Amino acid sequence: MLVLGLQGSPRIKGNTSYLLSSFLESAANLGARTKMVEVDKQNIVACKEYVVCEKKGFCPIDDDMKQEVYSLIREAEVVVLATPIFFYNMTAQLKALVDRCQVFWALKYRFKLKDPCREQRKGFLLSVGATRGKNLFEGLDLTARYFFDAIDAEYCGSLTYKGIEHAGDMEKHSSMKDEVKNAAGEILKPLVARKKVLFVCEDNSCISQMAEAFAQVMAGGKLDVSSGGVKPAEKMDSHMIKAMKEKKIDIKFRSPKSTQWAVLEHQPDIVVYLEKNGIAPPVSGAGLKQWDIEKPKEYSMETVRQLRDEIEKKVAVFVESI
Ligand SMILES: Cc1cc2nc3c(=O)[nH]c(=O)nc-3n(C[C@H](O)[C@H](O)[C@H](O)COP(=O)(O)O)c2cc1C
């Protein structure tokens, strides 16, 4: 399970960075995989209002949002937005990232597509400001709520600190570490307690991806699901993406992963090998299931639809049995 921190301050070792690092450290101690994106160091172009996302469901701007950040947001089950207050809101760098998430808004509200992780994704806000005014975090809070709604994350609350101005101020705060540890524990404990399931096929471009997405949609709250391929393909099967879209499930931002990566990062309790006559990778300590799905000779819309429906049924029975 990935906990993604979006660090919005341009100060690398500033207050926000310290606060977010403390949160991610607590998350890692609980067993989560963590990643911090230094937003100021990314090449993120502000939204140009081309409106392509609302008409076609993608953003045509080719920058680090497209290369990495969109996929990370979709992969993360906890997204932590962290920023200093600049003029009663987040920094411009972070706001550019937030605005570019209009594509997620469009996929959700215009195209009515489901992100497979939407039932379990959580959002949390961290912020610092120099002054002590009553309304210091109000503008930010509103923006954060709309951001979390667009990326399909349940807003779980915030930790905000007033009177924090100079680099190093946050480190001197007496109760912050405990507050962050408690907040991380509350959000993460139910997620890390889930049983971990890994779906495996040869190339992780089609059937194991569908199984992963269906299991997340059906049981993401009780299962921590991942998928991998013995020899991962370079890209996803395009028929599969369309076939899942017909089911209103959007897996556009995913890509094939290796079983090695998946086992290492995921340490599954159960491994489901989907293909008939396939060779399952040995995973010590994990229960193994074999589904014997026949691979079609040719991948077409029709054969992939049949596979999709077969996998949907098998996943429903599987999640019911756990
Ligand atoms: C451009 C700019 C605007 C700011 N606006 C505010 C503000 O509206 N209210 C406030 O309390 N602090 C404001 N601050 C102060 C920062 O929020 C504060 O110094 C914070 O601790 C910086 O965090 P960092 O070390 O993570 O960058 C502003 C700072 C800058 C550089």
Coordinates of C-alpha atoms and ligand atoms in Angstrom, one line a residue:
M1 CA 0.0 0.0 0.0
L2 CA 1.4 3.4 -1.0
V3 CA 1.2 6.5 1.1
L4 CA 1.9 9.5 -1.2
G5 CA 3.1 12.8 0.3
L6 CA 2.8 15.9 -1.9
Q7 CA 5.3 18.4 -0.5
G8 CA 4.2 21.9 -1.6
S9 CA 6.9 24.1 -0.1
P10 CA 9.9 25.3 -2.2
R11 CA 12.0 25.1 1.0
I12 CA 13.5 21.6 0.8
K13 CA 14.3 21.4 4.5
G14 CA 11.6 23.7 5.7
N15 CA 8.7 23.3 8.1
T16 CA 6.3 21.6 5.7
S17 CA 9.0 19.1 4.7
Y18 CA 9.7 18.2 8.3
L19 CA 6.0 17.8 9.1
L20 CA 5.4 15.6 6.1
S21 CA 8.5 13.6 6.7
S22 CA 7.3 12.9 10.2
F23 CA 4.0 11.7 8.9
L24 CA 5.6 9.4 6.3
E25 CA 8.0 8.0 8.9
S26 CA 5.1 7.0 11.1
A27 CA 3.4 5.5 8.0
A28 CA 6.5 3.5 7.1
N29 CA 6.8 2.3 10.7
L30 CA 3.3 0.9 10.4
G31 CA 4.3 -1.1 7.3
A32 CA 3.2 1.2 4.4
R33 CA 5.4 2.0 1.4
T34 CA 5.9 5.8 1.2
K35 CA 6.9 8.3 -1.4
M36 CA 7.3 12.1 -1.1
V37 CA 7.0 14.2 -4.3
E38 CA 8.9 17.5 -4.0
V39 CA 6.4 19.4 -6.1
D40 CA 8.6 22.5 -6.6
K41 CA 11.3 20.2 -8.2
Q42 CA 8.8 18.8 -10.7
N43 CA 8.1 20.1 -14.1
I44 CA 4.3 20.8 -13.7
V45 CA 2.7 23.3 -16.0
A46 CA -0.3 25.2 -14.7
C47 CA -3.6 24.2 -16.3
K48 CA -4.1 25.9 -19.7
E49 CA -7.8 25.3 -19.7
Y50 CA -7.7 23.4 -23.0
V51 CA -10.7 21.5 -21.7
V52 CA -9.5 18.3 -23.4
C53 CA -9.9 16.5 -20.1
E54 CA -13.6 17.3 -20.0
K55 CA -14.2 16.4 -23.7
K56 CA -11.8 13.4 -24.1
G57 CA -10.8 12.3 -20.6
F58 CA -7.1 13.1 -20.7
C59 CA -4.7 16.0 -20.4
P60 CA -2.6 16.8 -23.5
I61 CA 0.2 18.5 -21.5
D62 CA 3.3 16.3 -21.5
D63 CA 5.1 17.0 -18.3
D64 CA 5.8 15.3 -14.9
M65 CA 2.1 15.0 -14.2
K66 CA 1.7 12.8 -17.2
Q67 CA 5.1 11.0 -16.7
E68 CA 4.6 10.2 -13.0
V69 CA 2.3 12.1 -10.8
Y70 CA -1.1 11.0 -12.2
S71 CA -0.1 7.4 -11.8
L72 CA 1.2 7.9 -8.3
I73 CA -2.0 9.6 -7.2
R74 CA -4.1 6.7 -8.7
E75 CA -1.8 4.1 -7.1
A76 CA -1.8 5.7 -3.6
E77 CA -4.3 4.6 -1.0
V78 CA -3.4 7.5 1.2
V79 CA -2.6 11.0 -0.2
V80 CA -1.1 13.6 2.1
L81 CA -1.3 17.2 0.9
A82 CA 1.3 19.3 2.7
T83 CA 1.9 23.0 2.2
P84 CA 2.9 26.2 4.0
I85 CA 0.3 28.9 3.9
F86 CA 1.1 31.4 1.1
F87 CA -1.6 34.2 1.1
Y88 CA -4.2 32.1 2.9
N89 CA -3.9 29.1 0.6
M90 CA -1.4 26.5 -0.7
T91 CA 1.7 27.4 -2.6
A92 CA 1.4 28.2 -6.4
Q93 CA 3.5 25.1 -7.2
L94 CA 1.1 22.8 -5.3
K95 CA -2.0 24.6 -6.7
A96 CA -0.7 23.9 -10.3
L97 CA -0.7 20.2 -9.4
V98 CA -4.1 20.4 -7.9
D99 CA -5.6 22.2 -10.9
R100 CA -4.1 19.6 -13.2
C101 CA -6.2 17.0 -11.3
Q102 CA -9.2 18.4 -13.1
V103 CA -8.7 15.3 -15.4
F104 CA -9.7 13.1 -12.4
W105 CA -12.7 15.4 -11.8
A106 CA -13.7 15.0 -15.5
L107 CA -13.3 11.2 -15.5
K108 CA -15.4 11.0 -12.3
Y109 CA -18.2 13.5 -13.1
R110 CA -18.3 13.9 -16.8
F111 CA -17.4 10.3 -17.9
K112 CA -18.8 8.7 -14.8
L113 CA -15.9 6.3 -14.6
K114 CA -14.8 4.5 -11.4
D115 CA -11.2 4.6 -10.1
P116 CA -10.8 1.1 -8.7
C117 CA -9.2 2.5 -5.4
R118 CA -12.0 5.0 -4.8
E119 CA -13.6 3.1 -1.9
Q120 CA -10.4 2.9 0.2
R121 CA -8.4 6.0 -0.7
K122 CA -7.9 8.5 2.2
G123 CA -6.8 12.1 2.1
F124 CA -5.1 14.1 4.8
L125 CA -3.9 17.7 5.0
L126 CA -0.8 19.1 6.8
S127 CA 0.0 22.8 6.9
V128 CA 1.9 25.5 8.7
G129 CA 1.6 29.3 8.7
A130 CA 3.5 32.1 10.3
T131 CA 0.7 34.1 11.8
R132 CA -2.0 33.1 14.3
G133 CA -5.2 34.4 12.8
K134 CA -8.5 32.5 13.4
N135 CA -9.1 31.9 9.6
L136 CA -5.6 31.1 8.7
F137 CA -6.3 27.6 7.2
E138 CA -9.9 28.2 6.0
G139 CA -9.1 28.9 2.3
L140 CA -6.7 26.0 2.2
D141 CA -9.2 23.6 3.8
L142 CA -11.8 24.3 1.2
T143 CA -9.4 23.8 -1.7
A144 CA -8.1 20.6 -0.1
R145 CA -11.6 19.2 0.2
Y146 CA -12.4 19.8 -3.5
F147 CA -9.0 18.3 -4.4
F148 CA -9.6 15.1 -2.4
D149 CA -13.1 14.8 -3.8
A150 CA -11.7 15.0 -7.4
I151 CA -9.1 12.3 -6.7
D152 CA -11.6 10.1 -5.0
A153 CA -10.1 10.3 -1.5
E154 CA -12.1 10.5 1.6
Y155 CA -11.0 13.6 3.5
C156 CA -9.9 12.3 6.9
G157 CA -8.9 15.6 8.5
S158 CA -5.8 17.8 9.0
L159 CA -3.1 18.9 11.3
T160 CA -2.3 22.6 11.0
Y161 CA 0.3 24.6 13.0
K162 CA 0.2 28.4 13.5
G163 CA 3.1 30.6 14.5
I164 CA 5.5 28.6 12.4
E165 CA 7.7 30.9 10.4
H166 CA 11.4 30.2 10.1
A167 CA 13.0 27.0 8.9
G168 CA 13.5 24.9 12.0
D169 CA 10.4 26.2 13.9
M170 CA 8.5 22.9 13.2
E171 CA 11.3 20.8 14.7
K172 CA 11.0 22.7 18.0
H173 CA 7.3 22.0 18.3
S174 CA 6.7 19.9 21.4
S175 CA 3.6 17.9 20.5
M176 CA 3.7 17.6 16.7
K177 CA 5.5 14.2 16.5
D178 CA 2.9 12.6 18.7
E179 CA 0.0 14.2 16.9
V180 CA 1.3 13.1 13.5
K181 CA 1.9 9.5 14.8
N182 CA -1.7 9.3 16.2
A183 CA -3.2 10.7 12.9
A184 CA -1.1 8.3 10.8
G185 CA -2.1 5.4 13.0
E186 CA -5.8 6.2 12.9
I187 CA -5.8 6.3 9.1
L188 CA -3.4 3.5 8.3
K189 CA -4.1 0.8 10.9
P190 CA -7.3 -0.5 9.2
L191 CA -5.5 -0.4 5.8
V192 CA -2.4 -2.3 6.8
A193 CA -4.5 -4.9 8.6
R194 CA -6.1 -6.0 5.3
K195 CA -5.2 -9.4 3.9
K196 CA -2.8 -8.9 0.9
V197 CA -3.6 -10.6 -2.4
L198 CA -1.4 -10.7 -5.5
F199 CA -2.8 -11.6 -8.9
V200 CA -0.2 -13.0 -11.3
C201 CA -0.2 -13.8 -15.0
E202 CA 2.6 -13.9 -17.6
D203 CA 2.8 -10.3 -18.6
N204 CA 0.5 -8.2 -16.3
S205 CA -1.0 -6.4 -19.3
C206 CA -4.5 -7.9 -19.3
I207 CA -6.0 -10.6 -17.1
S208 CA -4.2 -10.0 -13.8
Q209 CA -4.8 -6.2 -14.2
M210 CA -8.5 -6.9 -14.6
A211 CA -8.5 -9.2 -11.6
E212 CA -6.7 -6.5 -9.5
A213 CA -9.2 -3.8 -10.5
F214 CA -12.3 -5.9 -9.9
A215 CA -11.0 -7.1 -6.5
Q216 CA -10.3 -3.4 -5.6
V217 CA -13.7 -2.3 -6.6
M218 CA -15.5 -5.2 -4.9
A219 CA -13.4 -5.5 -1.7
G220 CA -10.7 -2.8 -1.5
G221 CA -11.8 -2.1 2.0
K222 CA -11.0 -5.6 3.2
L223 CA -8.2 -6.6 0.8
D224 CA -5.0 -5.0 -0.1
V225 CA -4.7 -6.0 -3.8
S226 CA -1.9 -5.9 -6.3
S227 CA -0.9 -7.6 -9.5
G228 CA 2.3 -8.5 -11.4
G229 CA 3.7 -10.4 -14.4
V230 CA 6.4 -13.0 -14.7
K231 CA 7.6 -11.2 -17.8
P232 CA 5.9 -7.8 -17.7
A233 CA 4.8 -6.3 -21.0
E234 CA 5.8 -2.8 -22.1
K235 CA 2.3 -1.5 -22.1
M236 CA -1.2 -2.4 -21.2
D237 CA -3.5 -4.3 -23.6
S238 CA -5.6 -1.6 -25.3
H239 CA -8.6 -3.9 -25.7
M240 CA -8.6 -4.5 -21.9
I241 CA -8.6 -0.8 -21.1
K242 CA -11.7 -0.4 -23.4
A243 CA -13.4 -3.5 -22.0
M244 CA -13.0 -2.3 -18.4
K245 CA -14.3 1.1 -19.5
E246 CA -17.5 -0.6 -20.7
K247 CA -17.8 -1.7 -17.0
K248 CA -17.2 2.0 -16.0
I249 CA -13.9 1.1 -14.5
D250 CA -10.9 3.3 -15.4
I251 CA -7.5 1.8 -15.3
K252 CA -5.8 4.1 -17.7
F253 CA -3.0 5.3 -15.4
R254 CA -1.7 1.8 -14.6
S255 CA 1.2 -0.1 -16.2
P256 CA 2.5 -3.7 -16.2
K257 CA 4.7 -4.5 -13.2
S258 CA 7.0 -7.4 -12.5
T259 CA 6.0 -10.1 -9.9
Q260 CA 9.4 -9.6 -8.3
W261 CA 8.5 -6.0 -7.6
A262 CA 5.0 -6.9 -6.5
V263 CA 6.2 -9.6 -4.1
L264 CA 8.9 -7.4 -2.7
E265 CA 6.7 -4.4 -2.2
H266 CA 3.5 -6.2 -1.4
Q267 CA 4.5 -9.4 0.6
P268 CA 1.2 -11.1 -0.2
D269 CA -0.7 -13.5 2.0
I270 CA -2.4 -15.1 -1.0
V271 CA -1.1 -15.4 -4.6
V272 CA -3.6 -16.1 -7.3
Y273 CA -2.1 -17.4 -10.5
L274 CA -4.6 -16.8 -13.3
E275 CA -3.3 -18.7 -16.4
K276 CA -3.7 -22.3 -17.2
N277 CA -0.3 -24.1 -17.4
G278 CA 1.5 -21.0 -16.1
I279 CA 4.4 -21.2 -13.7
A280 CA 3.6 -19.4 -10.5
P281 CA 6.5 -17.6 -8.8
P282 CA 7.4 -19.1 -5.4
V283 CA 6.3 -16.8 -2.7
S284 CA 7.3 -18.0 0.8
G285 CA 4.6 -18.1 3.3
A286 CA 1.8 -17.2 0.9
G287 CA -1.2 -19.4 0.0
L288 CA -1.4 -20.2 -3.7
K289 CA -4.5 -20.4 -5.9
Q290 CA -4.7 -21.4 -9.5
W291 CA -7.5 -20.3 -11.7
D292 CA -6.7 -22.1 -15.0
I293 CA -7.9 -19.3 -17.3
E294 CA -7.4 -20.2 -20.9
K295 CA -5.6 -17.5 -22.8
P296 CA -7.2 -16.8 -26.2
K297 CA -5.2 -17.4 -29.4
E298 CA -5.9 -13.9 -30.4
Y299 CA -6.7 -10.8 -28.3
S300 CA -9.7 -9.0 -29.8
M301 CA -12.5 -6.9 -28.2
E302 CA -14.7 -10.0 -28.2
T303 CA -12.2 -12.4 -26.6
V304 CA -11.1 -9.8 -24.0
R305 CA -14.8 -9.1 -23.1
Q306 CA -15.2 -12.9 -22.5
L307 CA -12.1 -12.9 -20.3
R308 CA -13.3 -9.9 -18.4
D309 CA -16.7 -11.4 -17.6
E310 CA -15.1 -14.7 -16.6
I311 CA -12.6 -12.9 -14.3
E312 CA -15.3 -10.7 -12.8
K313 CA -17.3 -13.8 -11.8
K314 CA -14.2 -15.5 -10.3
V315 CA -13.2 -12.4 -8.4
A316 CA -16.7 -12.1 -6.9
V317 CA -16.6 -15.8 -5.7
F318 CA -13.0 -15.3 -4.4
V319 CA -13.7 -12.1 -2.4
E320 CA -16.8 -13.7 -0.9
S321 CA -14.7 -16.7 0.2
I322 CA -12.3 -14.5 2.2
Ligands
LIG1 C1 4.9 34.2 -0.4 C2 4.6 33.9 1.0 C3 3.3 34.1 1.5 C4 3.0 33.8 2.8 N1 1.7 34.0 3.2 C5 1.4 33.8 4.5 C6 0.1 34.0 5.0 O1 -0.8 34.4 4.3 N2 -0.2 33.7 6.3 C7 0.8 33.3 7.1 O2 0.5 33.0 8.3 N3 2.1 33.0 6.7 C8 2.4 33.3 5.4 N4 3.7 33.0 5.0 C9 4.7 32.4 5.9 C10 4.9 30.9 5.7 O3 3.6 30.2 5.7 C11 5.7 30.3 6.8 O4 7.0 31.0 6.9 C12 5.9 28.8 6.8 O5 6.5 28.4 8.0 C13 6.9 28.4 5.7 O6 6.9 27.0 5.6 P1 8.1 26.2 4.9 O7 9.3 26.3 5.7 O8 7.6 24.8 4.8 O9 8.2 26.8 3.5 C14 4.0 33.3 3.6 C15 5.3 33.1 3.2 C16 5.6 33.4 1.8 C17 7.0 33.2 1.3

